[in-house]
mmCIF file of C-alpha atoms and ligand atoms in Angstrom:
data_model
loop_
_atom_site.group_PDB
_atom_site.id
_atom_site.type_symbol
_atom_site.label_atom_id
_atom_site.label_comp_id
_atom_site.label_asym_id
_atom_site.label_seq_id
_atom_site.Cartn_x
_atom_site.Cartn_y
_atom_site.Cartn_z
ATOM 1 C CA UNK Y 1 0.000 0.000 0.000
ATOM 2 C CA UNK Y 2 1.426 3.695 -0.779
ATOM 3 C CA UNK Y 3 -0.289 7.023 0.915
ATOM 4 C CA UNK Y 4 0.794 10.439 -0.743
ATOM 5 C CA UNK Y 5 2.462 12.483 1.691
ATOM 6 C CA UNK Y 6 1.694 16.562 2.245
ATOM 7 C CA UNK Y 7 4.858 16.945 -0.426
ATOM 8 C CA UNK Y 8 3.582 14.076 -2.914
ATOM 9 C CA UNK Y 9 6.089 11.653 -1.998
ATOM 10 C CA UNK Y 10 4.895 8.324 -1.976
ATOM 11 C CA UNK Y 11 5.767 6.750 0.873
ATOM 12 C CA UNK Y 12 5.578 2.158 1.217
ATOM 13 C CA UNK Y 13 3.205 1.482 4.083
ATOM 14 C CA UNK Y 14 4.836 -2.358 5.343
ATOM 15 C CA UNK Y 15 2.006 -4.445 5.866
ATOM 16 C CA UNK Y 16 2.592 -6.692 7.964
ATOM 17 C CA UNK Y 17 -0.584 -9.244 7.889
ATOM 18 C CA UNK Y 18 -0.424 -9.023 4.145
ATOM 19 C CA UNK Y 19 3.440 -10.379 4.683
ATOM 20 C CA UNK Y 20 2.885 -13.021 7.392
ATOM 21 C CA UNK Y 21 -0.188 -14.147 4.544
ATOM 22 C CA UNK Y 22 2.538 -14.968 2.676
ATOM 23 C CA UNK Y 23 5.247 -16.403 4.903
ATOM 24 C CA UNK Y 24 2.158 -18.823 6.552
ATOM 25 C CA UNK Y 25 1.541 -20.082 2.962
ATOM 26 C CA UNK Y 26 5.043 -21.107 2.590
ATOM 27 C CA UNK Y 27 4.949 -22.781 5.842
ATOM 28 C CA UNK Y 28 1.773 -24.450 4.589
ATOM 29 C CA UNK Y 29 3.608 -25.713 1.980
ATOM 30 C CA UNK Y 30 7.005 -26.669 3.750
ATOM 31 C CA UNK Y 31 4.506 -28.597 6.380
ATOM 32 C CA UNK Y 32 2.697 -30.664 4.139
ATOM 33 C CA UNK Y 33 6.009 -31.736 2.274
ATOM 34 C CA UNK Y 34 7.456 -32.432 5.304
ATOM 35 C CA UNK Y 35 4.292 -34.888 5.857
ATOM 36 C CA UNK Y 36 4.779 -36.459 2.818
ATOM 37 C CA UNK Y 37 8.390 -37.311 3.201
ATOM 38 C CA UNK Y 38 6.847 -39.284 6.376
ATOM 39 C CA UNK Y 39 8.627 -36.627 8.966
ATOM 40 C CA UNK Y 40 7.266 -35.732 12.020
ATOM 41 C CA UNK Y 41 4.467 -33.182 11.957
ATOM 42 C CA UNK Y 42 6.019 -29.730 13.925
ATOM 43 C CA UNK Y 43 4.083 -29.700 16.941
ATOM 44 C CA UNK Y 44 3.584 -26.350 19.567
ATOM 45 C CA UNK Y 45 2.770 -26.226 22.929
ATOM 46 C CA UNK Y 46 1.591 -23.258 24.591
ATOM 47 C CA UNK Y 47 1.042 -23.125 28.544
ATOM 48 C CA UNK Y 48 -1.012 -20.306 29.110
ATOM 49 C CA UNK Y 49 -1.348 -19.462 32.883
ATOM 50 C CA UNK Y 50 -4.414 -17.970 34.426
ATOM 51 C CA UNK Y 51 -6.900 -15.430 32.725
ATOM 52 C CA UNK Y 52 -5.100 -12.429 31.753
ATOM 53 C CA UNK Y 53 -7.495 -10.625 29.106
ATOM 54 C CA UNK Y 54 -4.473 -9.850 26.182
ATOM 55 C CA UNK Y 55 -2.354 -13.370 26.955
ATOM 56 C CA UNK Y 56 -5.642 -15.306 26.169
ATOM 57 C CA UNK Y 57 -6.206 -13.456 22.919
ATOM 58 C CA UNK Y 58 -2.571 -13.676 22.144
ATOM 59 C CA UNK Y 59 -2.445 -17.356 22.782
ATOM 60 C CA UNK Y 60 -5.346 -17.875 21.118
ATOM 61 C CA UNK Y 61 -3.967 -15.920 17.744
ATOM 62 C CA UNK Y 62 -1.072 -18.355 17.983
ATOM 63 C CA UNK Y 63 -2.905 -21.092 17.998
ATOM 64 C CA UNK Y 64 -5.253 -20.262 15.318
ATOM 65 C CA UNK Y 65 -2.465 -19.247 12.998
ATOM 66 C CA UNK Y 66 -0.500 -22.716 13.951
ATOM 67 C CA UNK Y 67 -3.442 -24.881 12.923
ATOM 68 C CA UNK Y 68 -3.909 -22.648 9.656
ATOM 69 C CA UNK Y 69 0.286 -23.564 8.949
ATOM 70 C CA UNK Y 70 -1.072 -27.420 9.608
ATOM 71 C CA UNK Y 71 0.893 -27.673 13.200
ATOM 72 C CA UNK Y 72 -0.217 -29.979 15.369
ATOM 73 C CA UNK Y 73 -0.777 -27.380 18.630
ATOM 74 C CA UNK Y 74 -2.095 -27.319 22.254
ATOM 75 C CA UNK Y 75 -2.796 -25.359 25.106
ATOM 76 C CA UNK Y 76 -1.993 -26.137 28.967
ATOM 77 C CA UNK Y 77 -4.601 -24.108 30.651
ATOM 78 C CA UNK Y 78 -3.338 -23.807 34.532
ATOM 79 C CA UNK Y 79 -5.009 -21.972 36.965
ATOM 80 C CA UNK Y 80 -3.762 -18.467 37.928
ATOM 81 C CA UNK Y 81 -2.795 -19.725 41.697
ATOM 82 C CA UNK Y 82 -0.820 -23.073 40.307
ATOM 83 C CA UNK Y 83 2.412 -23.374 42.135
ATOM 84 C CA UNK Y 84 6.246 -23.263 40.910
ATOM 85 C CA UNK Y 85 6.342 -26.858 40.819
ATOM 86 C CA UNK Y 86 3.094 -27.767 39.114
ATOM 87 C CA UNK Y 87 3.959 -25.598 36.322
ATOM 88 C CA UNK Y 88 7.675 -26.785 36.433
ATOM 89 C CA UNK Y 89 6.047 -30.042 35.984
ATOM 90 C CA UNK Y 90 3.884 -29.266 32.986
ATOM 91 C CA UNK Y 91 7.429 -27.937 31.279
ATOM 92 C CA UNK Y 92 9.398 -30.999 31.978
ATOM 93 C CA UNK Y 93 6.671 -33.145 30.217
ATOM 94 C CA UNK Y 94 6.441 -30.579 27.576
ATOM 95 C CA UNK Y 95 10.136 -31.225 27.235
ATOM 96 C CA UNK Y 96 9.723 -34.811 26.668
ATOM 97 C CA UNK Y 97 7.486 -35.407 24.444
ATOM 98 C CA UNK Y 98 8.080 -36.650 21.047
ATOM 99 C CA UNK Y 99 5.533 -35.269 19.229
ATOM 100 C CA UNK Y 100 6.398 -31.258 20.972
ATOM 101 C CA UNK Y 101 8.825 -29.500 19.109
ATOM 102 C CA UNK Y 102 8.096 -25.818 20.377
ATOM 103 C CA UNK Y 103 7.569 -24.809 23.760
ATOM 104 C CA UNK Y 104 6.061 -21.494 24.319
ATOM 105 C CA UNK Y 105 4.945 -20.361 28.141
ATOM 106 C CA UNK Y 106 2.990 -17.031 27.338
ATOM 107 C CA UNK Y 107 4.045 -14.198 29.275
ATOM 108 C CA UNK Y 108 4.130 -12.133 31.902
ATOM 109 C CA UNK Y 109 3.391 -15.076 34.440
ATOM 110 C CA UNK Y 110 1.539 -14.363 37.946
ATOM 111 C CA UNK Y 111 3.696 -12.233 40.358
ATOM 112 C CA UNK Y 112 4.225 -15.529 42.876
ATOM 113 C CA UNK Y 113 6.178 -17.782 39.935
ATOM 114 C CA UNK Y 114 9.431 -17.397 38.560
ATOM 115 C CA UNK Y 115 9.809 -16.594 35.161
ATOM 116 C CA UNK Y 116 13.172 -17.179 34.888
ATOM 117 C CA UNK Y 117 13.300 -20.722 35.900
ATOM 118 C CA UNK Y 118 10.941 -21.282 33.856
ATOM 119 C CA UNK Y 119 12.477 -19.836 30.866
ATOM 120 C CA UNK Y 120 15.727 -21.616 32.018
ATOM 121 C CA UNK Y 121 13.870 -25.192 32.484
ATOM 122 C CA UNK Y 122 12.446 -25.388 28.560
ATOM 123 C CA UNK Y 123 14.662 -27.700 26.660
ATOM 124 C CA UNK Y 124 16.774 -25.088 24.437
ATOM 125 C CA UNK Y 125 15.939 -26.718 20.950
ATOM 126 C CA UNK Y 126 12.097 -26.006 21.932
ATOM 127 C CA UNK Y 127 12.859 -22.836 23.033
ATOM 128 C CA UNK Y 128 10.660 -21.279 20.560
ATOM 129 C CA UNK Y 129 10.645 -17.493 21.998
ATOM 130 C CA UNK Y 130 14.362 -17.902 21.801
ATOM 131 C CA UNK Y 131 14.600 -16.212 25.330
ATOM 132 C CA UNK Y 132 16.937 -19.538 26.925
ATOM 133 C CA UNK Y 133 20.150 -18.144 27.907
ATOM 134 C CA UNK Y 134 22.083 -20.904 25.871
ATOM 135 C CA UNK Y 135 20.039 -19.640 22.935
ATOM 136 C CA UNK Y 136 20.700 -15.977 23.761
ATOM 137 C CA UNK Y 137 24.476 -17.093 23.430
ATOM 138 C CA UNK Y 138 24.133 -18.774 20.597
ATOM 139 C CA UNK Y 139 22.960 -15.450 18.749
ATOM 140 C CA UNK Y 140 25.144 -13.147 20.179
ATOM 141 C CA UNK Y 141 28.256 -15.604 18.941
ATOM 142 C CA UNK Y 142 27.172 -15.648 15.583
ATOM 143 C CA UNK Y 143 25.579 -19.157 15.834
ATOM 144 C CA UNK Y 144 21.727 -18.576 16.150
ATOM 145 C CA UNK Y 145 18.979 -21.564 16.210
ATOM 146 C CA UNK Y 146 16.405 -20.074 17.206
ATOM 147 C CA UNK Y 147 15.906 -16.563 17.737
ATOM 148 C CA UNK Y 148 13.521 -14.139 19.748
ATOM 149 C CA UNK Y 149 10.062 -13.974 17.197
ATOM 150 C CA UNK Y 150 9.834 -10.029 17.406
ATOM 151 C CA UNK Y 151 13.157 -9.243 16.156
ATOM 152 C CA UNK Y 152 13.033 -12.713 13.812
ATOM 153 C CA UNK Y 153 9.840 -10.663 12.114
ATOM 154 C CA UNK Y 154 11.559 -7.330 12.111
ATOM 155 C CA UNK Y 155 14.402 -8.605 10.014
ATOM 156 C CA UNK Y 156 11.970 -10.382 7.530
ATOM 157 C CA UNK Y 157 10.080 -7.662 6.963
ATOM 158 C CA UNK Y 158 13.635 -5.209 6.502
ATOM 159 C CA UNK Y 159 14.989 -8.023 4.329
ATOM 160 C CA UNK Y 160 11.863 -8.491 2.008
ATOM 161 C CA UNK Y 161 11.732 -4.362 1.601
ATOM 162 C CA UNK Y 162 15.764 -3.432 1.472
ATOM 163 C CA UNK Y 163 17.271 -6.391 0.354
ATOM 164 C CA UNK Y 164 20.716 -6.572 1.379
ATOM 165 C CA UNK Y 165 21.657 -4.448 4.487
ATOM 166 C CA UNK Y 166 25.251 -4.339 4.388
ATOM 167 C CA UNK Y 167 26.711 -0.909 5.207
ATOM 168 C CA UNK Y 168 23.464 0.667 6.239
ATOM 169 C CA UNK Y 169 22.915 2.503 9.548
ATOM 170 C CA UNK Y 170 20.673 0.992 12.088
ATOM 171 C CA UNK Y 171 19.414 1.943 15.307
ATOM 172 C CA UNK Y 172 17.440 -0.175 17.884
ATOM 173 C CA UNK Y 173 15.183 2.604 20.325
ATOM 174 C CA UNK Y 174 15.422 0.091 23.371
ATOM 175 C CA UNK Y 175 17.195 -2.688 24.862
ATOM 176 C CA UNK Y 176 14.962 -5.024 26.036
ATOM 177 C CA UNK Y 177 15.988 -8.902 26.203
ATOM 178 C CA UNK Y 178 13.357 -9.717 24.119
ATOM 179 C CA UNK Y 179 13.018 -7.226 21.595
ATOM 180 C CA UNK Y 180 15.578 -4.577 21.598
ATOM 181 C CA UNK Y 181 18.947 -6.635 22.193
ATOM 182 C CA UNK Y 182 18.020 -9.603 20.016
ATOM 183 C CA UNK Y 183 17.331 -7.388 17.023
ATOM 184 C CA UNK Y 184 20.587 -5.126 17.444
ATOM 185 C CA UNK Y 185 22.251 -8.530 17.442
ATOM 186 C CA UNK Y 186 20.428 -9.492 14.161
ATOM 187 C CA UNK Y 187 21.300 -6.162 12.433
ATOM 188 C CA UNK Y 188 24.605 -6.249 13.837
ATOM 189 C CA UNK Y 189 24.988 -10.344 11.778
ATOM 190 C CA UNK Y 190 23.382 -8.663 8.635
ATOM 191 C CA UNK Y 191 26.581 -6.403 8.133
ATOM 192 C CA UNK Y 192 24.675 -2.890 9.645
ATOM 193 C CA UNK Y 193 26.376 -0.907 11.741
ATOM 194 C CA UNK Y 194 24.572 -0.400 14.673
ATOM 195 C CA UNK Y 195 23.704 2.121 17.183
ATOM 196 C CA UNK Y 196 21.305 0.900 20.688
ATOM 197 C CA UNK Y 197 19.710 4.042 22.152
ATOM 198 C CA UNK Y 198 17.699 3.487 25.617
ATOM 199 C CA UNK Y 199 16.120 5.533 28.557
ATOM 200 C CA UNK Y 200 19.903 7.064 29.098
ATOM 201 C CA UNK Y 201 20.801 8.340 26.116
ATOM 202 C CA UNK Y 202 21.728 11.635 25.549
ATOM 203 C CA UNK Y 203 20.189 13.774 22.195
ATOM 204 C CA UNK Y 204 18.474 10.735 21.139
ATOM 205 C CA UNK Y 205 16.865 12.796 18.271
ATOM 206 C CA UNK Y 206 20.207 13.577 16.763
ATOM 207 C CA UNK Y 207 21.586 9.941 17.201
ATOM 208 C CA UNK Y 208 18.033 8.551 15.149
ATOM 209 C CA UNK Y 209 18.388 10.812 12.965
ATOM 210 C CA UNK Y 210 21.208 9.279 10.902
ATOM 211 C CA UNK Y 211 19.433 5.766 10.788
ATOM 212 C CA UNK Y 212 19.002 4.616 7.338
ATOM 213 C CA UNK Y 213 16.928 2.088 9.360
ATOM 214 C CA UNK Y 214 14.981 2.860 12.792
ATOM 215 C CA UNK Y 215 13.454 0.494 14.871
ATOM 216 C CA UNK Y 216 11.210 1.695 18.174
ATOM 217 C CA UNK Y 217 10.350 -1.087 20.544
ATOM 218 C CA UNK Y 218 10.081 1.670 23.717
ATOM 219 C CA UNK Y 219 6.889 1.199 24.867
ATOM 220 C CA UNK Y 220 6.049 5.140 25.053
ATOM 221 C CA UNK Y 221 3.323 6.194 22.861
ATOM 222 C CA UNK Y 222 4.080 8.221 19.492
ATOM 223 C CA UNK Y 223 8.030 9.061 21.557
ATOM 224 C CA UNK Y 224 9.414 9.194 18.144
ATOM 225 C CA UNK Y 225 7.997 12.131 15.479
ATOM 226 C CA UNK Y 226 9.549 13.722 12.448
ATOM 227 C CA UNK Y 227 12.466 15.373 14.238
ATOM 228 C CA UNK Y 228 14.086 11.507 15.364
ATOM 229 C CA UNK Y 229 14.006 10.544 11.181
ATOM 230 C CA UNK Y 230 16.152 10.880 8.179
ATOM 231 C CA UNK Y 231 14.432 11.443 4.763
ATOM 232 C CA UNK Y 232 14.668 8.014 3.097
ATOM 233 C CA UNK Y 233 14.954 6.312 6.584
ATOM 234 C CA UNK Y 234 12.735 3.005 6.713
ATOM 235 C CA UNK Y 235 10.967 2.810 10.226
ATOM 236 C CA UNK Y 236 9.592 -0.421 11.800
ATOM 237 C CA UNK Y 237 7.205 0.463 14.678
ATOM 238 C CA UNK Y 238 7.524 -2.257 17.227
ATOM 239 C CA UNK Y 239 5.887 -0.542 20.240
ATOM 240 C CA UNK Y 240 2.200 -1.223 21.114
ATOM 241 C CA UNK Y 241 0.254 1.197 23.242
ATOM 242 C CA UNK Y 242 -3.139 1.522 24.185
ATOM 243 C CA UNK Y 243 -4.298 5.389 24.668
ATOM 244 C CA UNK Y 244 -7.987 6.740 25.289
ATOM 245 C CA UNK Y 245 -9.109 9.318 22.820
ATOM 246 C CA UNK Y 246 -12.250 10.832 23.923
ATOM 247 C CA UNK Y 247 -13.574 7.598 25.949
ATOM 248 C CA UNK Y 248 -12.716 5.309 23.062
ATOM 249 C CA UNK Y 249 -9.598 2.796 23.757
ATOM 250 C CA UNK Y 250 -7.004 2.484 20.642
ATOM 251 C CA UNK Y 251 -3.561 1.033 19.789
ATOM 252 C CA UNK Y 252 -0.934 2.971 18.619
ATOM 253 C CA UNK Y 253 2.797 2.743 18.302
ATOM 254 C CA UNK Y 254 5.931 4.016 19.518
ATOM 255 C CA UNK Y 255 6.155 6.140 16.385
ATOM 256 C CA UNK Y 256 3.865 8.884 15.055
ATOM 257 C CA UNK Y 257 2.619 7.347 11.965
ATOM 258 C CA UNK Y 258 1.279 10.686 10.171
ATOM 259 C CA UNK Y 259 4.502 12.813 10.754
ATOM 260 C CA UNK Y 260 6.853 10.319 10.025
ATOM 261 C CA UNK Y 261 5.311 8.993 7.061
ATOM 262 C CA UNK Y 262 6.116 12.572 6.075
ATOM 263 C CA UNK Y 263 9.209 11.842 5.920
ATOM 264 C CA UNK Y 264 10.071 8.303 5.647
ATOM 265 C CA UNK Y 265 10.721 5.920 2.825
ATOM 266 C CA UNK Y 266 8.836 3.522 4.256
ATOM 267 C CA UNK Y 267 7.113 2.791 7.598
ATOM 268 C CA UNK Y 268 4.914 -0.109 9.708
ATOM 269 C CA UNK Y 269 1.412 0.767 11.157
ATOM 270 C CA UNK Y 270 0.369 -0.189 14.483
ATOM 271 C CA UNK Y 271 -2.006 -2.338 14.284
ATOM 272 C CA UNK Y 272 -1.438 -4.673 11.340
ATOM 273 C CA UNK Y 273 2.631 -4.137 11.227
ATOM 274 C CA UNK Y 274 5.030 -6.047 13.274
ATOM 275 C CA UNK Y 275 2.233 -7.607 15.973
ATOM 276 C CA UNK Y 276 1.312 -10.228 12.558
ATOM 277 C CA UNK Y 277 5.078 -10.945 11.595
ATOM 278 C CA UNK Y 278 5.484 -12.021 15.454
ATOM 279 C CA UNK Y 279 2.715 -14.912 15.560
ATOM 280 C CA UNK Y 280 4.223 -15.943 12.256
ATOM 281 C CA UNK Y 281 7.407 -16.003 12.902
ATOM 282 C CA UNK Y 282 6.433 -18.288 16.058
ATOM 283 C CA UNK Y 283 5.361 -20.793 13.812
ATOM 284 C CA UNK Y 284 8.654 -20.656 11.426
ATOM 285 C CA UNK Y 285 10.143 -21.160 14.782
ATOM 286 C CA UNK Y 286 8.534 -24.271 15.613
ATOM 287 C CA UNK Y 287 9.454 -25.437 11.526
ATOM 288 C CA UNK Y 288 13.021 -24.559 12.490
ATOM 289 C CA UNK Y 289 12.873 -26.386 15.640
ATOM 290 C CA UNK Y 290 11.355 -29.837 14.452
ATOM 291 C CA UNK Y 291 13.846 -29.454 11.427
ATOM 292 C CA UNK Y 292 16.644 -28.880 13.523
ATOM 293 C CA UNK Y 293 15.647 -32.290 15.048
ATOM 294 C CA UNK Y 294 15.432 -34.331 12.061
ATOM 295 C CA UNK Y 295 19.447 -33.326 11.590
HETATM 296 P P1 NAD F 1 10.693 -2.864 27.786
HETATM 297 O O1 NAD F 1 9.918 -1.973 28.689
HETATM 298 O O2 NAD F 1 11.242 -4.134 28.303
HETATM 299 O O3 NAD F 1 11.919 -2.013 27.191
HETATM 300 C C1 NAD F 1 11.755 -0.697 26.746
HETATM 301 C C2 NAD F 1 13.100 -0.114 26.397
HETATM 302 O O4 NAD F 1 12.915 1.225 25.962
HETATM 303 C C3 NAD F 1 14.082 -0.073 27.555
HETATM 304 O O5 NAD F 1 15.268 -0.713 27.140
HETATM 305 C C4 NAD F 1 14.328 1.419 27.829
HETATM 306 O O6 NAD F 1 15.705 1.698 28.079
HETATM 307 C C5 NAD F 1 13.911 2.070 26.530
HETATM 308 N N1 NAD F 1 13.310 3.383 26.763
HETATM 309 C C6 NAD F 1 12.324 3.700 27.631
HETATM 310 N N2 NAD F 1 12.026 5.023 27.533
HETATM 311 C C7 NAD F 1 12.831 5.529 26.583
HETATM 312 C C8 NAD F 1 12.999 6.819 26.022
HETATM 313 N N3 NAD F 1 12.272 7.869 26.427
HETATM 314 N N4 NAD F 1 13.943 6.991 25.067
HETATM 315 C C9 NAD F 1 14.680 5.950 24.628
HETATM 316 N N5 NAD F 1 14.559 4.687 25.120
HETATM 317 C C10 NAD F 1 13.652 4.494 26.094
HETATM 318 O O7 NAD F 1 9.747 -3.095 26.506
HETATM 319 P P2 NAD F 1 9.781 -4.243 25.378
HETATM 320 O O8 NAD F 1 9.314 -5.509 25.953
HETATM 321 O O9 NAD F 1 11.068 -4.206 24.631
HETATM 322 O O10 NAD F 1 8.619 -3.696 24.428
HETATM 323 C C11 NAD F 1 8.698 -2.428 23.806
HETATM 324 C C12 NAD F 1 7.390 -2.152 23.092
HETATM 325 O O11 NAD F 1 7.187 -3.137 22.083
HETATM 326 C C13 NAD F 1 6.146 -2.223 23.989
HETATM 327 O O12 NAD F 1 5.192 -1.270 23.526
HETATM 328 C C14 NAD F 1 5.609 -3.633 23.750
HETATM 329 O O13 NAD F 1 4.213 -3.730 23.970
HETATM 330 C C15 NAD F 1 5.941 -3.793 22.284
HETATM 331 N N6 NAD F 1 6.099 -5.190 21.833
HETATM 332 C C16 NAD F 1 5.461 -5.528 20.687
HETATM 333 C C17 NAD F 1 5.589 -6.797 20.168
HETATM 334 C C18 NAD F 1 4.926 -7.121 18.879
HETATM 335 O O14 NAD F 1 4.740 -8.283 18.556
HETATM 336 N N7 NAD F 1 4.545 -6.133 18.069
HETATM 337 C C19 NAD F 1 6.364 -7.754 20.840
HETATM 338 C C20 NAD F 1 7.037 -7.373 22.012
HETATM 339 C C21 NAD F 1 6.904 -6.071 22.498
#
């Protein structure tokens, strides 16, 4: 999609459901082959724990879009006040089972479990969010299996619209262990030089300003306007903020989509950008992961 700008440049609105479309149809494809070959059928777990409003619609999103790839999928449904140990439990069986390739435990958990053990207790080749330490080495040294989905979407999206990065300019608004990090990591292996700005940064504006290639995952609503971008600069918008405008709730980024489309070469829209290139990038995970077993 292209919108004319105030000055009649045409600026490339990214979309991202229109693009995860396409990357679950080759999955679709890459599934049922694998079926006929007589390998195992990629299989996803997700543990969802108590009723948290957004993690039930997310985990039901990734389960919708993991039966539409033709991924065998379930859902461990545990109640809000299970204890450390039950859900330990339901990991370790998660773990081994045959016919689970991905593990996913949906987060943020309830205050009274530990996240981190659990992230440390999944089996790293079902690590699926790619958020096991062993895993976060692996990327960092140049050796990546399987990566955070966020970042993993980011980069298809930047690859499918720029081609080959080498040489170009890129910097991550946040540093975040499951967004910001992982993605400078990923520009950083696709020959970018890369600049990390975070809540300590000093003239942020001027630093964003020479990106050939910003990416916001802050969390602030519309932080970054006209002033942080370069003409030309291609903007992915990973933030996701709910504001009230006049009573009535809506999601909008970290970036202010009418001025910097302005300005931009091209840009994604919250919703419909990077949120769809997440969940499908999950399930390319879970590919990865039951290929990466078959070795
Ligand atoms: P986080 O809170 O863990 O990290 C935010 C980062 O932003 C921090 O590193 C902080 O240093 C930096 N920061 C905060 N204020 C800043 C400022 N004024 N200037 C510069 N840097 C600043 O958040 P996160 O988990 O990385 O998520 C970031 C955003 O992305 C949130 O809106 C979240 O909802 C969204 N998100 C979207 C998806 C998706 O699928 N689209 C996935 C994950 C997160």
């Amino acid at each position: 999609m292209q919108i004319k700008t105030p000055t009649e440049t045409p600026v490339k609105v990214i979309d991202g459901r229109q693009l995860a479309d396409v990357l679950i149809e080759e999955m679709t494809q890459e599934v049922n082959e694998r079926i006929q070959q007589g390998l195992s059928q990629p299989g996803l777990a997700v543990v969802l724990v108590g009723e948290d409003p957004a993690s039930t619609i997310y985990v039901r999103n990734k389960i919708r879009c993991a039966e539409k790839a033709g991924l065998f999928s379930l859902v461990k449904h545990l109640d809000a006040s299970c204890t450390q140990k039950t859900l330990e439990d339901v990991v370790v069986e998660l773990n081994e089972r045959e016919d689970i390739h991905g593990i996913l435990v949906q987060l943020p958990l309830p205050q009274h479990l530990s996240e981190a053990r659990i992230i440390n207790l999944i089996d790293p080749t079902k690590d699926i969010d790619g958020f096991h330490p062993v895993n976060v080495g692996l990327l960092s040294s140049g050796q990546a299996k399987l990566v955070p989905c966020t970042p993993l979407g980011c980069m298809e999206m930047l690859n499918r619209e720029m081609g080959d990065l080498s040489g170009k300019h890129a910097v991550v608004i946040g540093r975040s262990n499951i967004v910001g990090k992982p993605m400078a990591n990923l520009l950083l292996q696709a020959n970018c030089t890369v600049s990390i700005v975070h809540s300590k940064t000093l003239e942020p504006e001027a630093l964003c300003r020479q990106a050939d290639i910003l990416v916001a995952a802050v969390g602030v609503a519309e932080l970054v306007d006209k002033n942080w971008v370069k003409p030309g600069a291609v903007v992915i918008d990973v933030g996701i903020n709910a504001i009230d405008i006049d009573g009535k709730r809506k999601l909008v980024g970290d970036v202010n989509f009418a001025d910097v489309a302005e300005k931009c070469r091209a840009i994604t829209p919250v919703p419909g950008g990077v949120g769809p290139m997440t969940i499908a990038c999950l399930i390319k995970n879970t590919l990865t992961a039951a290929k990466q077993r078959d070795m």
